[in-house]
CSV table of C-alpha atoms and ligand atoms in Angstrom, one decimal:
chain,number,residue,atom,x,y,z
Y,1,UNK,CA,107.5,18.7,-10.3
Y,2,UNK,CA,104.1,18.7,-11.9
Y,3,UNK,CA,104.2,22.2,-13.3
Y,4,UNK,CA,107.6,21.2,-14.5
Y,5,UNK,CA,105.7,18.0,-16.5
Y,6,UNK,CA,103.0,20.4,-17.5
Y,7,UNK,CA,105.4,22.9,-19.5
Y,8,UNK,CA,106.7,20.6,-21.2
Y,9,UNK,CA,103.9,19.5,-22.6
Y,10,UNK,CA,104.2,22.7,-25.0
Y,11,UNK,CA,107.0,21.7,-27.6
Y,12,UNK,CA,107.2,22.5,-31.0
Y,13,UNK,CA,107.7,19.2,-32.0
Y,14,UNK,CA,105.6,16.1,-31.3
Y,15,UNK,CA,107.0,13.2,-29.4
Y,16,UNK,CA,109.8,15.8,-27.9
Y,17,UNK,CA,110.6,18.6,-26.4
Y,18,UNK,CA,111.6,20.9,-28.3
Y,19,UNK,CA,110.7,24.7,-27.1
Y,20,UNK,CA,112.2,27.6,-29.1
Y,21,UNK,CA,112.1,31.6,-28.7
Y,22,UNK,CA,108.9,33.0,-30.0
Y,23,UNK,CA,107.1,29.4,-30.8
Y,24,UNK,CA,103.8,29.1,-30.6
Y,25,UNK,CA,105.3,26.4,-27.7
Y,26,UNK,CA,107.0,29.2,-25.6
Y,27,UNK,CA,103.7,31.2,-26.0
Y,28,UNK,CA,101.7,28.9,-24.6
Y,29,UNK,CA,104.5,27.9,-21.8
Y,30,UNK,CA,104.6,31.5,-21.2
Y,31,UNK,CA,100.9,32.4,-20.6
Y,32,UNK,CA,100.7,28.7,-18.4
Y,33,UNK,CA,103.7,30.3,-16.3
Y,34,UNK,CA,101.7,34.2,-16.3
Y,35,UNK,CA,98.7,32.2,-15.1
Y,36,UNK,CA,100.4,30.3,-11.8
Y,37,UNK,CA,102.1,33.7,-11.3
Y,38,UNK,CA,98.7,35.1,-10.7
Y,39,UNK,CA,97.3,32.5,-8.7
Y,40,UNK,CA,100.3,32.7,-6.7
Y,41,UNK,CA,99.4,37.0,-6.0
Y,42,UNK,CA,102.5,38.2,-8.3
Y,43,UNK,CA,101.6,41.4,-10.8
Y,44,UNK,CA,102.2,39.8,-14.0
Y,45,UNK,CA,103.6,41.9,-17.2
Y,46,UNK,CA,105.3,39.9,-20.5
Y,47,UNK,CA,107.9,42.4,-21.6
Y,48,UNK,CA,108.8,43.2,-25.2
Y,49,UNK,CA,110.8,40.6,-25.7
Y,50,UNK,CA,108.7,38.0,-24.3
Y,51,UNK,CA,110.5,37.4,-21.1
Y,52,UNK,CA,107.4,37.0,-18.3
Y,53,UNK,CA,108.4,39.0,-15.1
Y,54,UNK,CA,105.6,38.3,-12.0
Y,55,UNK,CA,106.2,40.5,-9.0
Y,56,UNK,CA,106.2,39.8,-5.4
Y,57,UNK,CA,106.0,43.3,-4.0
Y,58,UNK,CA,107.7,44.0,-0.6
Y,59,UNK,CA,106.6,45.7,2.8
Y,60,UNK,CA,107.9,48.5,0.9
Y,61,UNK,CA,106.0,49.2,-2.0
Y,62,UNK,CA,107.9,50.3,-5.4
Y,63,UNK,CA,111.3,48.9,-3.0
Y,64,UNK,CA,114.3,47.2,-5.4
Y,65,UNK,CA,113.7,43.5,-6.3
Y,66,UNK,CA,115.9,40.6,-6.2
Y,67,UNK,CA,115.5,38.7,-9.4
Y,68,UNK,CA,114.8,35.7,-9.5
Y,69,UNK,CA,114.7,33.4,-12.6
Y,70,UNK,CA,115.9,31.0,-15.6
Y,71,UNK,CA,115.3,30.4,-19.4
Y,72,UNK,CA,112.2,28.4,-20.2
Y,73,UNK,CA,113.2,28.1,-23.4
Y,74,UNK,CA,114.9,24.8,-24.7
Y,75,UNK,CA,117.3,22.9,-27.5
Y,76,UNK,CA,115.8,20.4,-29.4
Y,77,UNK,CA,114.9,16.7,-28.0
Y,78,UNK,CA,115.6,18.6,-24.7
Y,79,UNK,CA,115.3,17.8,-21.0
Y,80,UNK,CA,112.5,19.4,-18.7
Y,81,UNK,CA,114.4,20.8,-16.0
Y,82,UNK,CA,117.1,23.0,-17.7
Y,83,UNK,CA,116.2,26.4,-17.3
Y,84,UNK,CA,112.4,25.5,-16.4
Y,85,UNK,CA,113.5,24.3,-12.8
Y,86,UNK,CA,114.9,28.0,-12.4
Y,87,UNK,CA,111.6,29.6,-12.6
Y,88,UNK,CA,109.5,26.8,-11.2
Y,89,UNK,CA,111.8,26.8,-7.8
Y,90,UNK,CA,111.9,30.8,-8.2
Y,91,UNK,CA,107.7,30.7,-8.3
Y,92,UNK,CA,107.4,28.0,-5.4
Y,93,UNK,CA,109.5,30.1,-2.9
Y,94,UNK,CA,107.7,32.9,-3.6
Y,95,UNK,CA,104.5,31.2,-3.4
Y,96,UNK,CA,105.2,29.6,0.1
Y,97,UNK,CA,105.8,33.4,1.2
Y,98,UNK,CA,102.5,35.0,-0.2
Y,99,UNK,CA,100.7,32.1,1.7
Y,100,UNK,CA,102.2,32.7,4.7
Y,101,UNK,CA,101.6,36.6,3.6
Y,102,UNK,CA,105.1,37.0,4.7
Y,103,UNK,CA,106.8,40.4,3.0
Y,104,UNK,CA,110.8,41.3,3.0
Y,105,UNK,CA,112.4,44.5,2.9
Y,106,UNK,CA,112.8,44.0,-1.0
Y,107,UNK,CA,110.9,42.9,-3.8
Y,108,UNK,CA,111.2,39.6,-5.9
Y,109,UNK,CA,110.6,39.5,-9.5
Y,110,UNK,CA,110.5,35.9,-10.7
Y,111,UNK,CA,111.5,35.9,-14.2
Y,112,UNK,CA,111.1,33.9,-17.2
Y,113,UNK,CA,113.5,34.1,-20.3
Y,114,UNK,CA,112.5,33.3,-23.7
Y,115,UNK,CA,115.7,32.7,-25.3
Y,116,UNK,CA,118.8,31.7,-23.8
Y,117,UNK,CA,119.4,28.5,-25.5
Y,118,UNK,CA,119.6,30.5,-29.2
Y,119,UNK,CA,118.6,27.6,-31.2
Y,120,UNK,CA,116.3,28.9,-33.1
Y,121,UNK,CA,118.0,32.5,-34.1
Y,122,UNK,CA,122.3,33.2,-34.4
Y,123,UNK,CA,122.5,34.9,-31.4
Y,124,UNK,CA,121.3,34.0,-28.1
Y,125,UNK,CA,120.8,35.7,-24.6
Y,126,UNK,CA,119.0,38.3,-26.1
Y,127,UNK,CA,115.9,38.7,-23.9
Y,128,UNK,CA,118.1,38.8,-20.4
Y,129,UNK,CA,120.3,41.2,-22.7
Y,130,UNK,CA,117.5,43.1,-22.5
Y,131,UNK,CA,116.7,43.5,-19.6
Y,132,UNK,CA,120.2,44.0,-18.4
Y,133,UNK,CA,120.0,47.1,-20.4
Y,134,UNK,CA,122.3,46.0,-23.8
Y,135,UNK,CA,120.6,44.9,-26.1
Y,136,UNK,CA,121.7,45.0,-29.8
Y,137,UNK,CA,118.8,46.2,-32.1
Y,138,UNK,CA,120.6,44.5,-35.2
Y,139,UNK,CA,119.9,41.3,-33.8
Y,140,UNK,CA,116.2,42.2,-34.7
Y,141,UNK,CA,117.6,41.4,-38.7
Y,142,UNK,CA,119.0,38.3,-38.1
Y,143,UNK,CA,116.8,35.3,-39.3
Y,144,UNK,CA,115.6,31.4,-38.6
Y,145,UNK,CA,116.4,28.9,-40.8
Y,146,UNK,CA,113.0,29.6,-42.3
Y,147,UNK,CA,114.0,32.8,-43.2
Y,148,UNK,CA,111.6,34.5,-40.5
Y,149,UNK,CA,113.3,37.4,-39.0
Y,150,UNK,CA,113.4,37.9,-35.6
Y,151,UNK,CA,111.6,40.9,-35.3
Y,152,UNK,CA,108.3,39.2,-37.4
Y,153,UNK,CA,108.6,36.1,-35.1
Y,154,UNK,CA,108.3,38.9,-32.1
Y,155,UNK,CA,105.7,40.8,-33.7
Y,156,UNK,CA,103.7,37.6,-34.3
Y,157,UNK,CA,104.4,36.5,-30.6
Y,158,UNK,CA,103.0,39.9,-29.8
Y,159,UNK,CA,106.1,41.3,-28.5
Y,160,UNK,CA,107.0,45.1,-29.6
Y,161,UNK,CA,110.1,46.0,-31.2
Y,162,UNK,CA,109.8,49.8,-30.4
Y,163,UNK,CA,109.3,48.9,-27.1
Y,164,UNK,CA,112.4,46.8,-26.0
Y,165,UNK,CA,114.3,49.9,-24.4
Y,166,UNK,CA,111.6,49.7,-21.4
Y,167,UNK,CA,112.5,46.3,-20.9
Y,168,UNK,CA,115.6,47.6,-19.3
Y,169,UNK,CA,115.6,47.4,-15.3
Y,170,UNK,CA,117.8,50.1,-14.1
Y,171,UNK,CA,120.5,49.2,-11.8
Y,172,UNK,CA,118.4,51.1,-8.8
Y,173,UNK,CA,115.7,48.4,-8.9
Y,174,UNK,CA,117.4,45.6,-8.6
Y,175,UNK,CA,119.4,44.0,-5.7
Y,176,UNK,CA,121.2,41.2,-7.8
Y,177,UNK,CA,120.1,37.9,-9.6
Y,178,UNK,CA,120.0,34.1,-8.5
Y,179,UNK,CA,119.6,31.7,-11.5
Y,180,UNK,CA,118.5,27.9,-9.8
Y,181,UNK,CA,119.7,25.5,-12.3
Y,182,UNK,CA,120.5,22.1,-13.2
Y,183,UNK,CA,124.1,21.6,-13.1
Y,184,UNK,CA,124.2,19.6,-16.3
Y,185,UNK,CA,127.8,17.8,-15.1
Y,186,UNK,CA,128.7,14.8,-13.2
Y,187,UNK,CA,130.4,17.0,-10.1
Y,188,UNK,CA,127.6,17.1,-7.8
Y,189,UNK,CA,125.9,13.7,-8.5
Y,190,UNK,CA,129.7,12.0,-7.9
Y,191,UNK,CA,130.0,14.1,-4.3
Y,192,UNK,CA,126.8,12.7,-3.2
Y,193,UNK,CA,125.8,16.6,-2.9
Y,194,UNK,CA,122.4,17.2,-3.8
Y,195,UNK,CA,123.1,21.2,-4.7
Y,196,UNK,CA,126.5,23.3,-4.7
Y,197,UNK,CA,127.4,27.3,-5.6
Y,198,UNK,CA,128.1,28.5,-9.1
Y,199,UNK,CA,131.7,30.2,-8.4
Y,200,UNK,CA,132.0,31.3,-12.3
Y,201,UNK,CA,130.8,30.6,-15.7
Y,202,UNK,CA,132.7,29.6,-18.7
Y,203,UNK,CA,133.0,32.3,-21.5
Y,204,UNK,CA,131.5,31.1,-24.9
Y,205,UNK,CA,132.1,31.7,-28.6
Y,206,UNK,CA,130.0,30.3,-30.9
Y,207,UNK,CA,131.5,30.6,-34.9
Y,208,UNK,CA,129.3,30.1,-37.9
Y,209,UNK,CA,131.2,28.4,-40.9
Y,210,UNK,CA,130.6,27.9,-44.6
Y,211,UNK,CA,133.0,25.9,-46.7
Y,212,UNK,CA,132.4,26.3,-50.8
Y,213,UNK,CA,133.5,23.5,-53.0
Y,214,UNK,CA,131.9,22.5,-55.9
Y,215,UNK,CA,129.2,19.9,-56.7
Y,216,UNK,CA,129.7,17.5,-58.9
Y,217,UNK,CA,128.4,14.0,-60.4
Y,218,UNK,CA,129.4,11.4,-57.9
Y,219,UNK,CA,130.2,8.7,-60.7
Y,220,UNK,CA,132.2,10.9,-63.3
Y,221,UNK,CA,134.0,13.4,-61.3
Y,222,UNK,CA,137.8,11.8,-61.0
Y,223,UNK,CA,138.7,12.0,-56.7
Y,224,UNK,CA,142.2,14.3,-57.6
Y,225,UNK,CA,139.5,16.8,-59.6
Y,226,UNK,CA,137.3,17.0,-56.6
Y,227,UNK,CA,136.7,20.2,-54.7
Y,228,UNK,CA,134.4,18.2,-52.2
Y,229,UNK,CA,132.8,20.9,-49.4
Y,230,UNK,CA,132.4,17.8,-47.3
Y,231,UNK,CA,135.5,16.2,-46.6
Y,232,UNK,CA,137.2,19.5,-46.2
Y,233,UNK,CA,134.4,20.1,-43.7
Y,234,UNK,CA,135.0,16.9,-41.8
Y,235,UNK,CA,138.6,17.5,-41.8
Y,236,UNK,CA,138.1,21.0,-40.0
Y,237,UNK,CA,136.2,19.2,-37.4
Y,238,UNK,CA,138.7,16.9,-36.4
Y,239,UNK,CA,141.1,20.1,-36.4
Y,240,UNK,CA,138.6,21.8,-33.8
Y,241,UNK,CA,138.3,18.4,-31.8
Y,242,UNK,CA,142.5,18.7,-32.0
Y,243,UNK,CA,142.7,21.9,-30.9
Y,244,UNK,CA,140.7,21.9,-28.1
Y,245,UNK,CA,142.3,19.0,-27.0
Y,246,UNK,CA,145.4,20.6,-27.1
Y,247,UNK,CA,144.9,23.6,-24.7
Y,248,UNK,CA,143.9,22.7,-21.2
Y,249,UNK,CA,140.1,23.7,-20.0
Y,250,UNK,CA,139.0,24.4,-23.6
Y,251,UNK,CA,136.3,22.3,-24.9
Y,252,UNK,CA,135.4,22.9,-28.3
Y,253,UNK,CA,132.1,21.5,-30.2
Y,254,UNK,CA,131.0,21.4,-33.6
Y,255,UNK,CA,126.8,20.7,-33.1
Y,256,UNK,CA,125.0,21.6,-36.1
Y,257,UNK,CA,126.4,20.7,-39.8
Y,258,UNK,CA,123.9,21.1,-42.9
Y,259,UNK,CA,125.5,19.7,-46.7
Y,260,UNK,CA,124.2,20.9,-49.6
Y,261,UNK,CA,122.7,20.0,-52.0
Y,262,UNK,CA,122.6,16.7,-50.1
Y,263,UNK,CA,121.5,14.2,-52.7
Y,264,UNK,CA,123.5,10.9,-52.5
Y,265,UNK,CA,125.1,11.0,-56.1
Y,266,UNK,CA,126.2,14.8,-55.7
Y,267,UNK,CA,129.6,15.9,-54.2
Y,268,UNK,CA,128.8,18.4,-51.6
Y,269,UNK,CA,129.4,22.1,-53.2
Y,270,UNK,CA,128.7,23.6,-49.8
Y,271,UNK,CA,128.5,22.7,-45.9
Y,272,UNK,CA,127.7,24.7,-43.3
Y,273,UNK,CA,128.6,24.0,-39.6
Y,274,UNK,CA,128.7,25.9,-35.8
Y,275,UNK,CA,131.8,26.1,-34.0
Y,276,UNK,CA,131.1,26.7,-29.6
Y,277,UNK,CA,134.8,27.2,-28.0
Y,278,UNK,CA,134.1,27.5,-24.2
Y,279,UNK,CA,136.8,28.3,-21.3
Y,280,UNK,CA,137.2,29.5,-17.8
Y,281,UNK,CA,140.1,32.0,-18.9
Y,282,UNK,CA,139.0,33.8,-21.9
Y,283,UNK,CA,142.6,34.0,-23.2
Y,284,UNK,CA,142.4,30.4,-23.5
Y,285,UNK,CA,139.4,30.9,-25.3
Y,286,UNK,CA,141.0,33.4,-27.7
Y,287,UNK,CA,144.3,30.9,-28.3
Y,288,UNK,CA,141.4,28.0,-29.1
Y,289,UNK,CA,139.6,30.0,-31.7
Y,290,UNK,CA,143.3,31.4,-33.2
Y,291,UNK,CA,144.5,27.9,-33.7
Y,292,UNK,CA,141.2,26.5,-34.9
Y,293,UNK,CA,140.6,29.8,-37.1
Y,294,UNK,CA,144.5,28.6,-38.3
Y,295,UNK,CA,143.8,25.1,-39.3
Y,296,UNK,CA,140.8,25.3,-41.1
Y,297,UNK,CA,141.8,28.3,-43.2
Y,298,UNK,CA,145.0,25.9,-44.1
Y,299,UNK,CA,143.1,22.9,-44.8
Y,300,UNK,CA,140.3,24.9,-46.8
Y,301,UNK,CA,143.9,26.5,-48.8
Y,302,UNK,CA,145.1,22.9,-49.1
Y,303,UNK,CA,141.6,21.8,-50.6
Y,304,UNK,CA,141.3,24.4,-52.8
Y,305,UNK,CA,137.5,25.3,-51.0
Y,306,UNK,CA,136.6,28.4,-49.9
Y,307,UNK,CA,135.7,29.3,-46.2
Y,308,UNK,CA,134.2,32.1,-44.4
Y,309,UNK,CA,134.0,32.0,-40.2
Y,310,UNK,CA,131.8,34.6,-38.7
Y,311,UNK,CA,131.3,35.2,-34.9
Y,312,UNK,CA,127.6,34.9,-33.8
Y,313,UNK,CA,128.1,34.8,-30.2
Y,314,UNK,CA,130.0,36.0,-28.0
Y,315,UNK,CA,130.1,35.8,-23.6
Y,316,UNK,CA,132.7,36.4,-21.4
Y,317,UNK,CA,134.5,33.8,-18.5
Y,318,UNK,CA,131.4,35.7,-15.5
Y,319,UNK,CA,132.1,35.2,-12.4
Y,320,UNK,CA,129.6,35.3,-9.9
Y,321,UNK,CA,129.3,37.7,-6.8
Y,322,UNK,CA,131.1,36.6,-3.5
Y,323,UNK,CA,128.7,38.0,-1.4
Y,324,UNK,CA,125.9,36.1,-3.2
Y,325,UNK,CA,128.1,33.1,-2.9
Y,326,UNK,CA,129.1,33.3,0.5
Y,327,UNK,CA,124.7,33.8,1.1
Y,328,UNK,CA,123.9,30.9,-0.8
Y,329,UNK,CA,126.5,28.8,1.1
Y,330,UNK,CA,125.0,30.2,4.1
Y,331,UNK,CA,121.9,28.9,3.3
Y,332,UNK,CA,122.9,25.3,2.2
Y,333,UNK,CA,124.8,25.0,5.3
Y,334,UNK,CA,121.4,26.5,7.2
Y,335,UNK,CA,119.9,23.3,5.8
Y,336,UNK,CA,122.6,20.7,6.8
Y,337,UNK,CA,124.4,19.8,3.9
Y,338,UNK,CA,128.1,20.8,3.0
Y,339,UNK,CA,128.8,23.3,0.4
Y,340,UNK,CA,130.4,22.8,-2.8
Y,341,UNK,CA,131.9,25.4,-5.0
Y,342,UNK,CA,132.0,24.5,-8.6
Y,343,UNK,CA,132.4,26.5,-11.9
Y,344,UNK,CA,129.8,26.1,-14.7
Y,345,UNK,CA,130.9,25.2,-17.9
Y,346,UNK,CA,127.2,25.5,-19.6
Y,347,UNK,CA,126.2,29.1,-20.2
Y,348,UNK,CA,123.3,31.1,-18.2
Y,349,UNK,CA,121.2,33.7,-18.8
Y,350,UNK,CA,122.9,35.3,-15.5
Y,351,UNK,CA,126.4,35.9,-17.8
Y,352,UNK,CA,124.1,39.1,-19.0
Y,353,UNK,CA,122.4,39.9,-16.0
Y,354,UNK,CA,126.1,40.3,-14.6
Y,355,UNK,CA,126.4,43.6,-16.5
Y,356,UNK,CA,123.9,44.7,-14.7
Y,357,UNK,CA,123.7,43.7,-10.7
Y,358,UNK,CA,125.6,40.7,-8.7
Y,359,UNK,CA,124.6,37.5,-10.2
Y,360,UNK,CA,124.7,34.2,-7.4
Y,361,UNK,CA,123.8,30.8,-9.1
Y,362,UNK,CA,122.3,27.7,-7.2
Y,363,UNK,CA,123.4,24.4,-8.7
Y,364,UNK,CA,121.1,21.3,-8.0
Y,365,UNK,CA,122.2,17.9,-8.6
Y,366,UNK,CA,121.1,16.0,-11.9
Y,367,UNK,CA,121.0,12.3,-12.5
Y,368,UNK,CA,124.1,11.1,-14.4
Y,369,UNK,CA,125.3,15.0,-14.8
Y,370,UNK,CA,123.0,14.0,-18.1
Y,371,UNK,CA,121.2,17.5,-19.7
Y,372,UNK,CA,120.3,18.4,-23.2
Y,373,UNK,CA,118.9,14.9,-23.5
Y,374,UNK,CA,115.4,13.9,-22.7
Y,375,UNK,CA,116.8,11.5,-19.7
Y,376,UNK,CA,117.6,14.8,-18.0
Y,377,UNK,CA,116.4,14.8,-14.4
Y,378,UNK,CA,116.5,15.1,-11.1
Y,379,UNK,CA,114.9,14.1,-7.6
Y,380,UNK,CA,112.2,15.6,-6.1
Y,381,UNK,CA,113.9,15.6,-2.8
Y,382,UNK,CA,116.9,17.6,-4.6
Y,383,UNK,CA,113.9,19.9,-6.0
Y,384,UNK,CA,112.4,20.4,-2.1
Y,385,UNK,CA,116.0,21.0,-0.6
Y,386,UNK,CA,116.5,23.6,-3.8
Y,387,UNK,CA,113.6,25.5,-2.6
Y,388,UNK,CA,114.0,25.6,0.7
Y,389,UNK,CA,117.4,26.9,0.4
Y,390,UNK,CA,115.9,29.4,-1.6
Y,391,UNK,CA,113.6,30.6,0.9
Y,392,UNK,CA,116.5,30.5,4.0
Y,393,UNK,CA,118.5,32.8,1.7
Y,394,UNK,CA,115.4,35.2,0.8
Y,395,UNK,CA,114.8,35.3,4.6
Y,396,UNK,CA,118.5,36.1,5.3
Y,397,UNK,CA,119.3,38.5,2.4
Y,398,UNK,CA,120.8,41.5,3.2
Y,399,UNK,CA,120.1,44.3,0.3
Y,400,UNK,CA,123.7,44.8,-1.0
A,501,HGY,O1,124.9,26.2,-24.4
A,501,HGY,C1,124.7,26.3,-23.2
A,501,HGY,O2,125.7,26.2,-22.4
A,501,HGY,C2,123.4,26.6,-22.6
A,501,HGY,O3,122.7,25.4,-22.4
A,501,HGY,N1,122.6,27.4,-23.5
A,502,MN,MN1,120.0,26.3,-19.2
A,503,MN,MN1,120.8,24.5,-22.0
């Protein structure tokens, strides 16, 4: 629990936390997080895009690794434990076996993701894209809202562009993946269940949108001769709040909206806003994004704006291995408590590890199901019975 006080310590903005890919935050979380790795006798390597991988090597050296690991990047005014509590409870485990100088017929490689949030950058995933093998080089183009691409911001983090390709862990050396997370949702806390098993996670789509109207003088312009970017804007939110009401499982959010030019006696000429559809079936996904791609196009025709909808990310509906299921359910029942099966409607760097090995996924219960909020938390007896569990199902697994 302290090390998960002490990262976040490193934000990017004062009074909060706020950590985002390539900060000067995450470089300073990351070389903290290198430095325990160390103490704790893992081989330490930050990979080109940042993502710090410490190995635990195995009776048999050079053997396949189970991965271990989480994001420790954040959003803004964020909580401590999502995505950090991954890697912290991955480090601990591991840690109590190199004390104990106890080695299993595998390797573990406790990993630590840089951006899986995508706040700062239109795209997201991309470091555990990386090292699942598929990762999009045009991504290196796309730019903050500084205008910093994301290759400079790599470059100035010292990661290397040319390098990203050996990043890529074959499938041959790895065994699979288990993400420990916060479950960010009421399900667990209302059980009285202190963890559960991930059985799937919800596909994402995440739309950027621009509606062009045209500014004007607030006091002269006559309302019928308006073409006002910011009322046609708020009336395509509602239509997204509509639709996803409409279609059962969807949930639909619009997060981020920025008017322009924003002055209080100018009529918005332009608005931009993001659009995240999420769903357990992807086709109900797809019907979401149709019907809100419908509406807004309509009410953009009817308003006489213009719009333009572009995709900037893209996941789908991953379900998670049964055998790691049935191991992690193993283990919680090893411990006592009964096991819950629950699907994950946040998104997880293991939805791209899945294209590479099995993916498992540990939930652990968090106060109020509250997360991407500062009053994020959890207990540190849920934290103790989350490592624990960790280590029975180390000890137990069985190479696939
Ligand atoms: O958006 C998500 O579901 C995750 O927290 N990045
Ligand atoms: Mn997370
Ligand atoms: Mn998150």
């Amino acid at each position: 629990m302290e090390r998960l006080d002490a990262l976040a310590r490193h934000s990017d903005e004062p009074g909060k936390l706020t950590r985002l890919y390539l900060s000067a935050a995450h470089k300073a979380a990351a070389e903290i997080l290198a430095g325990w790795m160390r103490e704790a006798g893992l081989a330490v390597s930050i990979d080109a895009l940042g993502t710090v991988v410490g190995r635990y090597e195995s009776a048999i050296p050079g053997a396949p690794a189970l991965l271990l690991g989480s994001h420790i990047d954040t959003v803004r005014d964020a909580g401590r434990y999502d995505g950090a509590l991954g890697v912290i409870a991955g480090l601990v485990a591991v840690e109590e076996l190199s004390k104990h100088r106890e080695t299993l017929p595998f390797a573990i490689e406790v990993v630590a993701f840089g951006d899986e949030e995508g706040v700062r950058f239109p795209t997201t995933l991309t470091s555990s894209r990386a090292l699942a093998g598929y990762f999009d080089p045009a991504i290196l183009d796309v730019c903050d809202a500084d205008g910093v691409s994301l290759r400079k911001a790599l470059i100035a983090f010292g990661g290397d562009p040319a390098a990203i390709a050996r990043a890529a862990k074959s499938r041959e050396e790895v065994h699979a993946y288990i993400e420990v997370h916060i479950e960010q949702g009421p399900v667990l806390e209302s059980a009285n269940l202190p963890v559960g098993v991930v059985t799937a996670i919800n596909g994402i789509r995440r739309l950027a949108v621009a509606v062009i109207g045209e500014a004007g003088h607030a006091g002269t312009v006559p309302m019928r001769l308006r073409r006002d970017a910011l009322t046609a804007a708020a009336e395509m939110v509602l239509a997204v709040e509509r639709v996803a009401n409409s279609l059962p499982g969807v949930v639909a959010t619009v997060g981020r909206m920025e008017v322009f030019p924003s002055a209080v006696n100018v009529i918005p000429g332009s608005v931009q806003f993001t659009i995240d559809v999420r769903s357990p079936e992807d086709t109900q996904r797809d019907a979401a994004t149709e019907e809100i791609t419908r509406s807004t196009r309509k009410i953009a025709a009817d308003r006489q704006v213009e719009l333009s909808i572009s995709t900037t990310h893209e996941a789908p509906a991953t379900a998670c291995s049964p055998v790691m299921i049935d191991a992690l359910s193993r283990a919680i029942k090893q411990l006592g408590f009964a096991t819950r099966l629950l699907p994950s409607g946040a998104g997880h760097d293991a939805m791209a590890i899945a294209q590479l090995c099995p993916i498992g996924m540990l939930f652990v219960r968090c106060a109020g199901g509250i997360s991407h909020n500062p009053k994020e938390a959890i207990s540190l007896q849920d934290a103790d019975i989350c490592v624990r569990i960790l280590l029975d199902f180390l000890r137990n697994f069985k190479p696939i």
